[in-house]
Amino acid sequence: MVAPARTLPDPRFNYGYFIQEVETRVGPQEHRLGLSQMFPWFGKLRLRGEAALERANAAQQQYEAAKLKLFDEVKQAYYELYYLGRAISVTEGNVGLVQQFEQVAEAKYRVGTAQNADVIKAQVEVDKLRDRLRTLQDLEEQSVA
């Protein structure tokens, strides 16, 4: 990209065909051929090269920025998925613990040492945790997709 900016423009080749012969001082002409080359002013090629180099550097910086943004998005998605997996695991453990508390409360209620409210509170808590677990599992499916 920089090298072509520092080179001379392409030379031009011209061809002309005369329908009628043109009479010149050297005789009649049927065809005309020409070759021309443009020469830019002093220092102009160097400046074009420097401008092309700066454009190339800017494009490289844009590429690097896009690459870093993509890496960041991938990391964020991975960490979100990791968090959801750990949250699901912890919530499943909490459901098991609260179910054990529910069983203990039911046993105490049967024996008469606890109130029915303790059993109901444990059942409500189990249902809340199961709902949270379903929500986390749905979020995990969305993140995987």
PDB file of C-alpha atoms in Angstrom:
ATOM      1  CA  MET A   1       0.000   0.000   0.000  1.00  0.00           C
ATOM      2  CA  VAL A   2       2.893   2.365   0.737  1.00  0.00           C
ATOM      3  CA  ALA A   3       5.153   1.333  -2.147  1.00  0.00           C
ATOM      4  CA  PRO A   4       2.625   2.108  -4.930  1.00  0.00           C
ATOM      5  CA  ALA A   5       2.092   5.580  -3.449  1.00  0.00           C
ATOM      6  CA  ARG A   6       5.815   6.336  -3.797  1.00  0.00           C
ATOM      7  CA  THR A   7       6.089   5.314  -7.456  1.00  0.00           C
ATOM      8  CA  LEU A   8       5.607   7.394 -10.560  1.00  0.00           C
ATOM      9  CA  PRO A   9       2.197   7.293 -12.202  1.00  0.00           C
ATOM     10  CA  ASP A  10       1.825   4.870 -15.097  1.00  0.00           C
ATOM     11  CA  PRO A  11       3.008   6.161 -18.453  1.00  0.00           C
ATOM     12  CA  ARG A  12       0.345   6.848 -21.080  1.00  0.00           C
ATOM     13  CA  PHE A  13       0.368   5.470 -24.573  1.00  0.00           C
ATOM     14  CA  ASN A  14      -1.790   7.234 -27.163  1.00  0.00           C
ATOM     15  CA  TYR A  15      -2.843   5.986 -30.558  1.00  0.00           C
ATOM     16  CA  GLY A  16      -4.729   7.923 -33.140  1.00  0.00           C
ATOM     17  CA  TYR A  17      -6.049   6.937 -36.551  1.00  0.00           C
ATOM     18  CA  PHE A  18      -6.905   9.592 -39.090  1.00  0.00           C
ATOM     19  CA  ILE A  19      -9.886   8.906 -41.325  1.00  0.00           C
ATOM     20  CA  GLN A  20      -8.423  11.189 -43.936  1.00  0.00           C
ATOM     21  CA  GLU A  21      -4.714  11.514 -44.353  1.00  0.00           C
ATOM     22  CA  VAL A  22      -3.352  14.629 -42.732  1.00  0.00           C
ATOM     23  CA  GLU A  23      -0.704  16.443 -44.661  1.00  0.00           C
ATOM     24  CA  THR A  24       2.211  17.609 -42.505  1.00  0.00           C
ATOM     25  CA  ARG A  25       5.627  19.059 -43.367  1.00  0.00           C
ATOM     26  CA  VAL A  26       7.113  15.543 -43.223  1.00  0.00           C
ATOM     27  CA  GLY A  27       4.461  14.057 -45.418  1.00  0.00           C
ATOM     28  CA  PRO A  28       0.985  12.509 -45.155  1.00  0.00           C
ATOM     29  CA  GLN A  29      -0.002  10.803 -41.867  1.00  0.00           C
ATOM     30  CA  GLU A  30      -2.471   7.950 -41.343  1.00  0.00           C
ATOM     31  CA  HIS A  31      -1.667   7.115 -37.720  1.00  0.00           C
ATOM     32  CA  ARG A  32      -0.337   8.897 -34.682  1.00  0.00           C
ATOM     33  CA  LEU A  33       1.457   7.322 -31.705  1.00  0.00           C
ATOM     34  CA  GLY A  34       2.362   9.023 -28.468  1.00  0.00           C
ATOM     35  CA  LEU A  35       3.960   8.216 -25.128  1.00  0.00           C
ATOM     36  CA  SER A  36       3.851  10.502 -22.085  1.00  0.00           C
ATOM     37  CA  GLN A  37       4.942  10.318 -18.456  1.00  0.00           C
ATOM     38  CA  MET A  38       3.820  12.579 -15.610  1.00  0.00           C
ATOM     39  CA  PHE A  39       6.489  13.653 -13.127  1.00  0.00           C
ATOM     40  CA  PRO A  40       5.205  15.019  -9.812  1.00  0.00           C
ATOM     41  CA  TRP A  41       6.863  17.998  -8.168  1.00  0.00           C
ATOM     42  CA  PHE A  42       9.869  17.434  -5.891  1.00  0.00           C
ATOM     43  CA  GLY A  43       8.984  15.738  -2.581  1.00  0.00           C
ATOM     44  CA  LYS A  44       5.439  14.920  -3.619  1.00  0.00           C
ATOM     45  CA  LEU A  45       6.131  11.177  -3.953  1.00  0.00           C
ATOM     46  CA  ARG A  46       7.702  11.102  -0.499  1.00  0.00           C
ATOM     47  CA  LEU A  47       4.707  12.892   1.002  1.00  0.00           C
ATOM     48  CA  ARG A  48       2.282  10.493  -0.716  1.00  0.00           C
ATOM     49  CA  GLY A  49       4.257   7.580   0.735  1.00  0.00           C
ATOM     50  CA  GLU A  50       4.142   9.075   4.224  1.00  0.00           C
ATOM     51  CA  ALA A  51       0.384   9.657   3.936  1.00  0.00           C
ATOM     52  CA  ALA A  52      -0.126   6.057   2.776  1.00  0.00           C
ATOM     53  CA  LEU A  53       1.995   4.821   5.689  1.00  0.00           C
ATOM     54  CA  GLU A  54      -0.120   6.795   8.166  1.00  0.00           C
ATOM     55  CA  ARG A  55      -3.335   5.397   6.620  1.00  0.00           C
ATOM     56  CA  ALA A  56      -1.897   1.893   6.946  1.00  0.00           C
ATOM     57  CA  ASN A  57      -1.002   2.551  10.604  1.00  0.00           C
ATOM     58  CA  ALA A  58      -4.515   3.843  11.285  1.00  0.00           C
ATOM     59  CA  ALA A  59      -6.038   0.744   9.664  1.00  0.00           C
ATOM     60  CA  GLN A  60      -3.789  -1.487  11.772  1.00  0.00           C
ATOM     61  CA  GLN A  61      -4.868   0.333  14.941  1.00  0.00           C
ATOM     62  CA  GLN A  62      -8.525  -0.107  13.982  1.00  0.00           C
ATOM     63  CA  TYR A  63      -7.882  -3.809  13.446  1.00  0.00           C
ATOM     64  CA  GLU A  64      -6.163  -4.108  16.843  1.00  0.00           C
ATOM     65  CA  ALA A  65      -9.044  -2.282  18.536  1.00  0.00           C
ATOM     66  CA  ALA A  66     -11.608  -4.573  16.917  1.00  0.00           C
ATOM     67  CA  LYS A  67      -9.555  -7.633  17.910  1.00  0.00           C
ATOM     68  CA  LEU A  68      -9.315  -6.493  21.536  1.00  0.00           C
ATOM     69  CA  LYS A  69     -13.048  -5.744  21.613  1.00  0.00           C
ATOM     70  CA  LEU A  70     -13.797  -9.237  20.300  1.00  0.00           C
ATOM     71  CA  PHE A  71     -11.494 -10.829  22.903  1.00  0.00           C
ATOM     72  CA  ASP A  72     -13.245  -8.821  25.614  1.00  0.00           C
ATOM     73  CA  GLU A  73     -16.695  -9.926  24.416  1.00  0.00           C
ATOM     74  CA  VAL A  74     -15.593 -13.578  24.359  1.00  0.00           C
ATOM     75  CA  LYS A  75     -14.141 -13.282  27.861  1.00  0.00           C
ATOM     76  CA  GLN A  76     -17.308 -11.633  29.153  1.00  0.00           C
ATOM     77  CA  ALA A  77     -19.458 -14.387  27.644  1.00  0.00           C
ATOM     78  CA  TYR A  78     -17.202 -17.068  29.138  1.00  0.00           C
ATOM     79  CA  TYR A  79     -17.243 -15.477  32.596  1.00  0.00           C
ATOM     80  CA  GLU A  80     -21.020 -15.090  32.439  1.00  0.00           C
ATOM     81  CA  LEU A  81     -21.371 -18.754  31.534  1.00  0.00           C
ATOM     82  CA  TYR A  82     -18.954 -19.758  34.301  1.00  0.00           C
ATOM     83  CA  TYR A  83     -20.884 -17.641  36.828  1.00  0.00           C
ATOM     84  CA  LEU A  84     -24.182 -19.206  35.798  1.00  0.00           C
ATOM     85  CA  GLY A  85     -22.731 -22.711  36.121  1.00  0.00           C
ATOM     86  CA  ARG A  86     -21.429 -21.975  39.612  1.00  0.00           C
ATOM     87  CA  ALA A  87     -24.700 -20.260  40.625  1.00  0.00           C
ATOM     88  CA  ILE A  88     -26.688 -23.279  39.440  1.00  0.00           C
ATOM     89  CA  SER A  89     -24.422 -25.600  41.406  1.00  0.00           C
ATOM     90  CA  VAL A  90     -24.734 -23.513  44.593  1.00  0.00           C
ATOM     91  CA  THR A  91     -28.504 -23.160  44.195  1.00  0.00           C
ATOM     92  CA  GLU A  92     -28.892 -26.920  43.739  1.00  0.00           C
ATOM     93  CA  GLY A  93     -26.924 -27.410  46.959  1.00  0.00           C
ATOM     94  CA  ASN A  94     -29.132 -24.877  48.749  1.00  0.00           C
ATOM     95  CA  VAL A  95     -32.277 -26.663  47.534  1.00  0.00           C
ATOM     96  CA  GLY A  96     -30.951 -29.894  49.029  1.00  0.00           C
ATOM     97  CA  LEU A  97     -30.173 -28.187  52.354  1.00  0.00           C
ATOM     98  CA  VAL A  98     -33.552 -26.479  52.604  1.00  0.00           C
ATOM     99  CA  GLN A  99     -35.280 -29.777  51.753  1.00  0.00           C
ATOM    100  CA  GLN A 100     -33.439 -31.354  54.683  1.00  0.00           C
ATOM    101  CA  PHE A 101     -34.593 -28.493  56.920  1.00  0.00           C
ATOM    102  CA  GLU A 102     -38.139 -29.094  55.651  1.00  0.00           C
ATOM    103  CA  GLN A 103     -37.905 -32.756  56.572  1.00  0.00           C
ATOM    104  CA  VAL A 104     -36.591 -31.859  60.045  1.00  0.00           C
ATOM    105  CA  ALA A 105     -39.414 -29.331  60.518  1.00  0.00           C
ATOM    106  CA  GLU A 106     -42.010 -31.914  59.425  1.00  0.00           C
ATOM    107  CA  ALA A 107     -40.570 -34.461  61.861  1.00  0.00           C
ATOM    108  CA  LYS A 108     -40.638 -31.918  64.701  1.00  0.00           C
ATOM    109  CA  TYR A 109     -44.208 -30.961  63.776  1.00  0.00           C
ATOM    110  CA  ARG A 110     -45.299 -34.625  63.881  1.00  0.00           C
ATOM    111  CA  VAL A 111     -43.743 -34.997  67.289  1.00  0.00           C
ATOM    112  CA  GLY A 112     -45.279 -31.744  68.441  1.00  0.00           C
ATOM    113  CA  THR A 113     -42.141 -29.743  69.196  1.00  0.00           C
ATOM    114  CA  ALA A 114     -42.506 -27.329  66.231  1.00  0.00           C
ATOM    115  CA  GLN A 115     -45.282 -25.331  64.619  1.00  0.00           C
ATOM    116  CA  ASN A 116     -46.801 -25.840  61.183  1.00  0.00           C
ATOM    117  CA  ALA A 117     -45.459 -22.394  60.190  1.00  0.00           C
ATOM    118  CA  ASP A 118     -41.890 -23.710  60.218  1.00  0.00           C
ATOM    119  CA  VAL A 119     -42.831 -26.404  57.696  1.00  0.00           C
ATOM    120  CA  ILE A 120     -44.624 -23.885  55.487  1.00  0.00           C
ATOM    121  CA  LYS A 121     -41.648 -21.479  55.607  1.00  0.00           C
ATOM    122  CA  ALA A 122     -39.322 -24.285  54.553  1.00  0.00           C
ATOM    123  CA  GLN A 123     -41.643 -25.299  51.692  1.00  0.00           C
ATOM    124  CA  VAL A 124     -41.887 -21.678  50.501  1.00  0.00           C
ATOM    125  CA  GLU A 125     -38.099 -21.356  50.606  1.00  0.00           C
ATOM    126  CA  VAL A 126     -37.685 -24.593  48.616  1.00  0.00           C
ATOM    127  CA  ASP A 127     -40.108 -23.292  45.978  1.00  0.00           C
ATOM    128  CA  LYS A 128     -38.234 -19.955  45.786  1.00  0.00           C
ATOM    129  CA  LEU A 129     -34.930 -21.761  45.310  1.00  0.00           C
ATOM    130  CA  ARG A 130     -36.391 -24.060  42.643  1.00  0.00           C
ATOM    131  CA  ASP A 131     -37.750 -21.007  40.819  1.00  0.00           C
ATOM    132  CA  ARG A 132     -34.331 -19.336  41.025  1.00  0.00           C
ATOM    133  CA  LEU A 133     -32.752 -22.558  39.754  1.00  0.00           C
ATOM    134  CA  ARG A 134     -35.089 -22.639  36.734  1.00  0.00           C
ATOM    135  CA  THR A 135     -34.302 -18.983  36.000  1.00  0.00           C
ATOM    136  CA  LEU A 136     -30.557 -19.632  36.157  1.00  0.00           C
ATOM    137  CA  GLN A 137     -30.894 -22.684  33.899  1.00  0.00           C
ATOM    138  CA  ASP A 138     -32.852 -20.615  31.358  1.00  0.00           C
ATOM    139  CA  LEU A 139     -30.176 -17.902  31.455  1.00  0.00           C
ATOM    140  CA  GLU A 140     -27.501 -20.551  30.948  1.00  0.00           C
ATOM    141  CA  GLU A 141     -29.304 -21.910  27.878  1.00  0.00           C
ATOM    142  CA  GLN A 142     -29.490 -18.393  26.456  1.00  0.00           C
ATOM    143  CA  SER A 143     -25.807 -17.771  27.147  1.00  0.00           C
ATOM    144  CA  VAL A 144     -24.794 -21.041  25.508  1.00  0.00           C
ATOM    145  CA  ALA A 145     -26.882 -20.164  22.447  1.00  0.00           C
TER     146      ALA A 145
END
